[in-house]
Amino acid sequence: GENVEQHPSTLSVQEGDSAVIKCTYSDSASNYFPWYKQELGKRPQLIIDIRSNVGEKKDQRIAVTLNKTAKHFSLHITETQPEDSAVYFCAASQSGGSYIPTFGRGTSLIVHP
Amino acid sequence: GAVVSQHPSWVICKSGTSVKIECRSLDFQATTMFWYRQFPKQSLMLMATSNEGSKATYEQGVEKDKFLINHASLTLSTLTVTSAHPEDSSFYICSPSGPTGYGYTFGSGTRLTVV
């Protein structure tokens, strides 16, 4: 089955700095890679995703890159703000309704004002 | 995006009682439902996967007789925690998936506390 490794487990940055979270996956059949933000006590919220036919995707301060050959993908947050503080999860899956996503262990991002 | 409603958002129950959690997909047909459990400061742990009209497939280590899942329609799935114990206290989240499988959406979660 799929195995997703996520690093770091904790990331502390100053407001305005950039934050990078990295994930690796093992199953070359995986072709969909979403990223989620989860605030304390709330549901995970999809913030950005990327499919295997794309190498990079950007949405304002958030970007995701994918290296299929190396089987790794990364989340980049620029100009971090205190409200970016949360736990971020990466996931990998195959497209299709019954394919089960495999989640990383999560990264606790702390943005200091 | 897809709209998912999960109830209750929190529940406190006594040991030995049962608790039912409902998950409704409001604007799409959920052919598949994933049920997750999340302990504090941990990732989402898949408990079971169900397809509408069929029995759920449970992950290793999850007791099917304790965590009863019903996915009787394309818009409603339920998880019943039977004979709850304090160690069942956790955050339970549903995630319905439609035919495309993209953008997995989550219910708002249920905080279960067993006393």
Short mmCIF file of C-alpha atoms in Angstrom, two decimals:
data_model
loop_
_atom_site.label_atom_id
_atom_site.label_comp_id
_atom_site.label_asym_id
_atom_site.label_seq_id
_atom_site.Cartn_x
_atom_site.Cartn_y
_atom_site.Cartn_z
CA GLY A 1 0.00 0.00 0.00
CA GLU A 2 0.84 3.67 -0.07
CA ASN A 3 3.13 5.17 2.55
CA VAL A 4 3.34 8.94 3.05
CA GLU A 5 6.09 10.53 5.07
CA GLN A 6 5.76 14.17 6.15
CA HIS A 7 8.42 16.49 7.57
CA PRO A 8 8.91 18.39 9.73
CA SER A 9 6.48 17.49 12.49
CA THR A 10 6.77 20.98 13.92
CA LEU A 11 7.72 24.20 12.17
CA SER A 12 8.13 27.55 13.89
CA VAL A 13 8.61 30.72 11.83
CA GLN A 14 8.41 34.46 12.26
CA GLU A 15 5.60 36.38 10.65
CA GLY A 16 6.54 37.25 7.08
CA ASP A 17 8.91 34.34 6.64
CA SER A 18 8.28 31.44 4.28
CA ALA A 19 7.36 27.94 5.41
CA VAL A 20 8.00 24.71 3.52
CA ILE A 21 6.53 21.31 4.36
CA LYS A 22 7.70 18.23 2.50
CA CYS A 23 6.07 14.88 1.84
CA THR A 24 7.20 11.73 0.10
CA TYR A 25 5.07 8.88 -1.17
CA SER A 26 5.82 5.33 -2.18
CA ASP A 27 3.14 4.23 -4.66
CA SER A 28 3.87 5.38 -8.21
CA ALA A 29 0.18 4.85 -9.03
CA SER A 30 -0.81 7.77 -6.80
CA ASN A 31 -1.84 10.70 -8.94
CA TYR A 32 -3.66 13.10 -6.65
CA PHE A 33 -2.01 15.05 -3.84
CA PRO A 34 -4.16 17.32 -1.65
CA TRP A 35 -3.02 19.46 1.24
CA TYR A 36 -5.21 20.20 4.24
CA LYS A 37 -5.14 22.78 7.00
CA GLN A 38 -6.67 21.81 10.33
CA GLU A 39 -7.24 24.29 13.10
CA LEU A 40 -7.66 23.03 16.63
CA GLY A 41 -10.94 21.18 17.09
CA LYS A 42 -12.05 21.71 13.50
CA ARG A 43 -12.27 19.65 10.36
CA PRO A 44 -9.41 19.49 7.87
CA GLN A 45 -9.91 22.00 5.09
CA LEU A 46 -8.56 21.49 1.60
CA ILE A 47 -6.25 24.40 0.81
CA ILE A 48 -4.60 23.29 -2.40
CA ASP A 49 -4.15 20.14 -4.45
CA ILE A 50 -2.12 18.97 -7.38
CA ARG A 51 -2.53 16.20 -9.91
CA SER A 52 0.28 14.17 -11.35
CA ASN A 53 0.11 15.81 -14.76
CA VAL A 54 1.19 19.14 -13.24
CA GLY A 55 4.51 20.04 -11.64
CA GLU A 56 3.51 23.16 -9.77
CA LYS A 57 0.39 24.97 -8.72
CA LYS A 58 0.00 28.32 -7.00
CA ASP A 59 -2.83 30.06 -5.22
CA GLN A 60 -1.89 33.45 -3.81
CA ARG A 61 0.56 32.80 -0.94
CA ILE A 62 0.32 29.04 -1.22
CA ALA A 63 2.08 26.83 -3.75
CA VAL A 64 2.58 23.13 -4.17
CA THR A 65 5.29 21.41 -6.20
CA LEU A 66 5.39 17.80 -7.31
CA ASN A 67 8.34 15.71 -8.42
CA LYS A 68 6.96 12.46 -9.75
CA THR A 69 10.34 10.93 -10.42
CA ALA A 70 11.49 11.44 -6.86
CA LYS A 71 7.99 10.84 -5.48
CA HIS A 72 7.91 13.91 -3.36
CA PHE A 73 5.72 16.99 -3.12
CA SER A 74 5.97 20.13 -1.05
CA LEU A 75 3.79 22.90 0.30
CA HIS A 76 5.18 26.41 0.24
CA ILE A 77 3.62 29.26 2.20
CA THR A 78 5.06 32.72 1.63
CA GLU A 79 4.64 35.84 3.77
CA THR A 80 3.29 33.79 6.65
CA GLN A 81 0.75 35.32 9.00
CA PRO A 82 -0.29 34.30 12.53
CA GLU A 83 -3.57 32.97 11.15
CA ASP A 84 -1.59 30.45 9.12
CA SER A 85 -0.81 28.69 12.41
CA ALA A 86 -2.44 25.25 12.24
CA VAL A 87 -1.67 21.62 11.52
CA TYR A 88 -1.10 20.84 7.86
CA PHE A 89 -1.57 17.38 6.37
CA CYS A 90 -0.48 16.10 3.00
CA ALA A 91 -2.15 13.14 1.36
CA ALA A 92 -1.67 10.90 -1.64
CA SER A 93 -4.23 8.83 -3.49
CA GLN A 94 -5.37 7.60 -6.85
CA SER A 95 -8.24 9.42 -8.47
CA GLY A 96 -11.63 7.81 -8.25
CA GLY A 97 -14.27 7.71 -5.56
CA SER A 98 -13.21 4.55 -3.78
CA TYR A 99 -9.48 5.09 -3.67
CA ILE A 100 -8.44 5.64 -0.09
CA PRO A 101 -6.22 8.67 0.60
CA THR A 102 -3.15 8.10 2.71
CA PHE A 103 -2.34 10.99 5.02
CA GLY A 104 0.96 12.21 6.34
CA ARG A 105 1.41 12.57 10.09
CA GLY A 106 0.92 16.31 9.98
CA THR A 107 3.04 19.40 10.55
CA SER A 108 2.24 21.84 13.30
CA LEU A 109 3.03 25.28 11.91
CA ILE A 110 3.47 28.10 14.40
CA VAL A 111 3.78 31.64 13.09
CA HIS A 112 5.07 34.07 15.67
CA PRO A 113 3.90 37.67 15.36
CA GLY B 1 -17.04 22.42 -2.91
CA ALA B 2 -19.10 19.59 -1.50
CA VAL B 3 -21.21 20.28 1.57
CA VAL B 4 -21.07 17.75 4.36
CA SER B 5 -23.08 17.84 7.56
CA GLN B 6 -22.00 15.81 10.58
CA HIS B 7 -23.91 15.54 13.85
CA PRO B 8 -23.53 15.80 16.72
CA SER B 9 -20.49 18.06 16.93
CA TRP B 10 -19.76 16.89 20.44
CA VAL B 11 -21.21 14.31 22.80
CA ILE B 12 -20.52 13.12 26.31
CA CYS B 13 -21.78 9.69 27.24
CA LYS B 14 -21.45 7.20 30.05
CA SER B 15 -19.40 4.04 29.73
CA GLY B 16 -21.42 1.19 28.30
CA THR B 17 -23.82 3.32 26.31
CA SER B 18 -23.99 3.69 22.55
CA VAL B 19 -23.58 6.82 20.47
CA LYS B 20 -24.70 7.37 16.89
CA ILE B 21 -22.94 9.84 14.62
CA GLU B 22 -24.58 10.96 11.38
CA CYS B 23 -22.89 12.19 8.26
CA ARG B 24 -24.87 13.69 5.40
CA SER B 25 -23.67 14.81 2.00
CA LEU B 26 -25.98 17.66 1.12
CA ASP B 27 -25.23 18.45 -2.48
CA PHE B 28 -23.76 15.35 -4.07
CA GLN B 29 -24.11 11.61 -4.06
CA ALA B 30 -21.60 9.95 -1.78
CA THR B 31 -20.96 6.52 -3.22
CA THR B 32 -18.13 5.99 -0.75
CA MET B 33 -17.80 7.05 2.86
CA PHE B 34 -14.59 7.09 4.85
CA TRP B 35 -14.74 7.19 8.63
CA TYR B 36 -11.70 8.47 10.48
CA ARG B 37 -10.67 8.74 14.08
CA GLN B 38 -8.21 11.35 15.23
CA PHE B 39 -6.48 11.39 18.61
CA PRO B 40 -4.97 14.63 19.92
CA LYS B 41 -1.92 15.80 17.98
CA GLN B 42 -2.14 12.84 15.63
CA SER B 43 -3.08 12.29 12.03
CA LEU B 44 -6.31 10.96 10.66
CA MET B 45 -6.62 7.23 11.16
CA LEU B 46 -8.91 5.45 8.74
CA MET B 47 -11.36 3.21 10.56
CA ALA B 48 -13.51 1.91 7.75
CA THR B 49 -14.67 2.45 4.20
CA SER B 50 -18.21 1.85 3.09
CA ASN B 51 -19.92 1.92 -0.25
CA GLU B 52 -23.60 2.71 -0.50
CA GLY B 53 -25.71 -0.36 -0.04
CA SER B 54 -22.90 -2.69 0.95
CA LYS B 55 -21.06 -3.67 4.08
CA ALA B 56 -18.21 -1.57 5.33
CA THR B 57 -14.60 -2.64 5.05
CA TYR B 58 -12.81 -2.18 8.34
CA GLU B 59 -9.15 -1.43 8.82
CA GLN B 60 -7.02 -3.84 10.79
CA GLY B 61 -7.52 -3.44 14.49
CA VAL B 62 -10.94 -1.82 14.23
CA GLU B 63 -13.72 -3.92 15.73
CA LYS B 64 -16.64 -4.10 13.33
CA ASP B 65 -19.04 -5.16 16.08
CA LYS B 66 -18.10 -2.14 18.14
CA PHE B 67 -18.13 0.46 15.41
CA LEU B 68 -21.27 -0.16 13.39
CA ILE B 69 -21.42 1.61 10.06
CA ASN B 70 -24.51 1.98 7.96
CA HIS B 71 -24.44 3.54 4.51
CA ALA B 72 -28.00 2.97 3.45
CA SER B 73 -28.29 5.87 1.01
CA LEU B 74 -26.12 8.07 -1.14
CA THR B 75 -26.62 10.99 1.22
CA LEU B 76 -26.46 9.44 4.68
CA SER B 77 -24.01 7.29 6.57
CA THR B 78 -23.96 6.59 10.28
CA LEU B 79 -21.33 5.38 12.71
CA THR B 80 -22.52 3.89 15.98
CA VAL B 81 -20.04 3.41 18.77
CA THR B 82 -21.50 0.60 20.85
CA SER B 83 -20.74 -0.06 24.51
CA ALA B 84 -18.47 2.94 24.60
CA HIS B 85 -15.44 3.02 26.87
CA PRO B 86 -13.19 5.93 27.88
CA GLU B 87 -10.55 4.78 25.40
CA ASP B 88 -13.07 5.39 22.62
CA SER B 89 -12.95 9.09 23.41
CA SER B 90 -11.70 10.74 20.26
CA PHE B 91 -12.53 13.02 17.35
CA TYR B 92 -14.50 11.14 14.69
CA ILE B 93 -14.69 12.56 11.17
CA CYS B 94 -16.53 11.37 8.11
CA SER B 95 -15.43 11.98 4.57
CA PRO B 96 -17.81 11.24 1.72
CA SER B 97 -16.45 10.75 -1.74
CA GLY B 98 -18.21 11.00 -5.06
CA PRO B 99 -17.44 9.43 -8.39
CA THR B 100 -14.57 11.76 -9.19
CA GLY B 101 -12.78 11.17 -5.92
CA TYR B 102 -11.10 14.55 -5.96
CA GLY B 103 -10.97 17.06 -3.14
CA TYR B 104 -11.94 14.85 -0.29
CA THR B 105 -14.29 16.79 1.92
CA PHE B 106 -14.71 16.24 5.61
CA GLY B 107 -17.58 16.50 7.99
CA SER B 108 -17.21 18.93 10.87
CA GLY B 109 -16.24 16.12 13.19
CA THR B 110 -17.69 14.72 16.41
CA ARG B 111 -15.85 15.07 19.68
CA LEU B 112 -16.79 12.00 21.73
CA THR B 113 -16.01 11.91 25.42
CA VAL B 114 -16.84 8.75 27.34
CA VAL B 115 -16.94 9.13 31.10
#
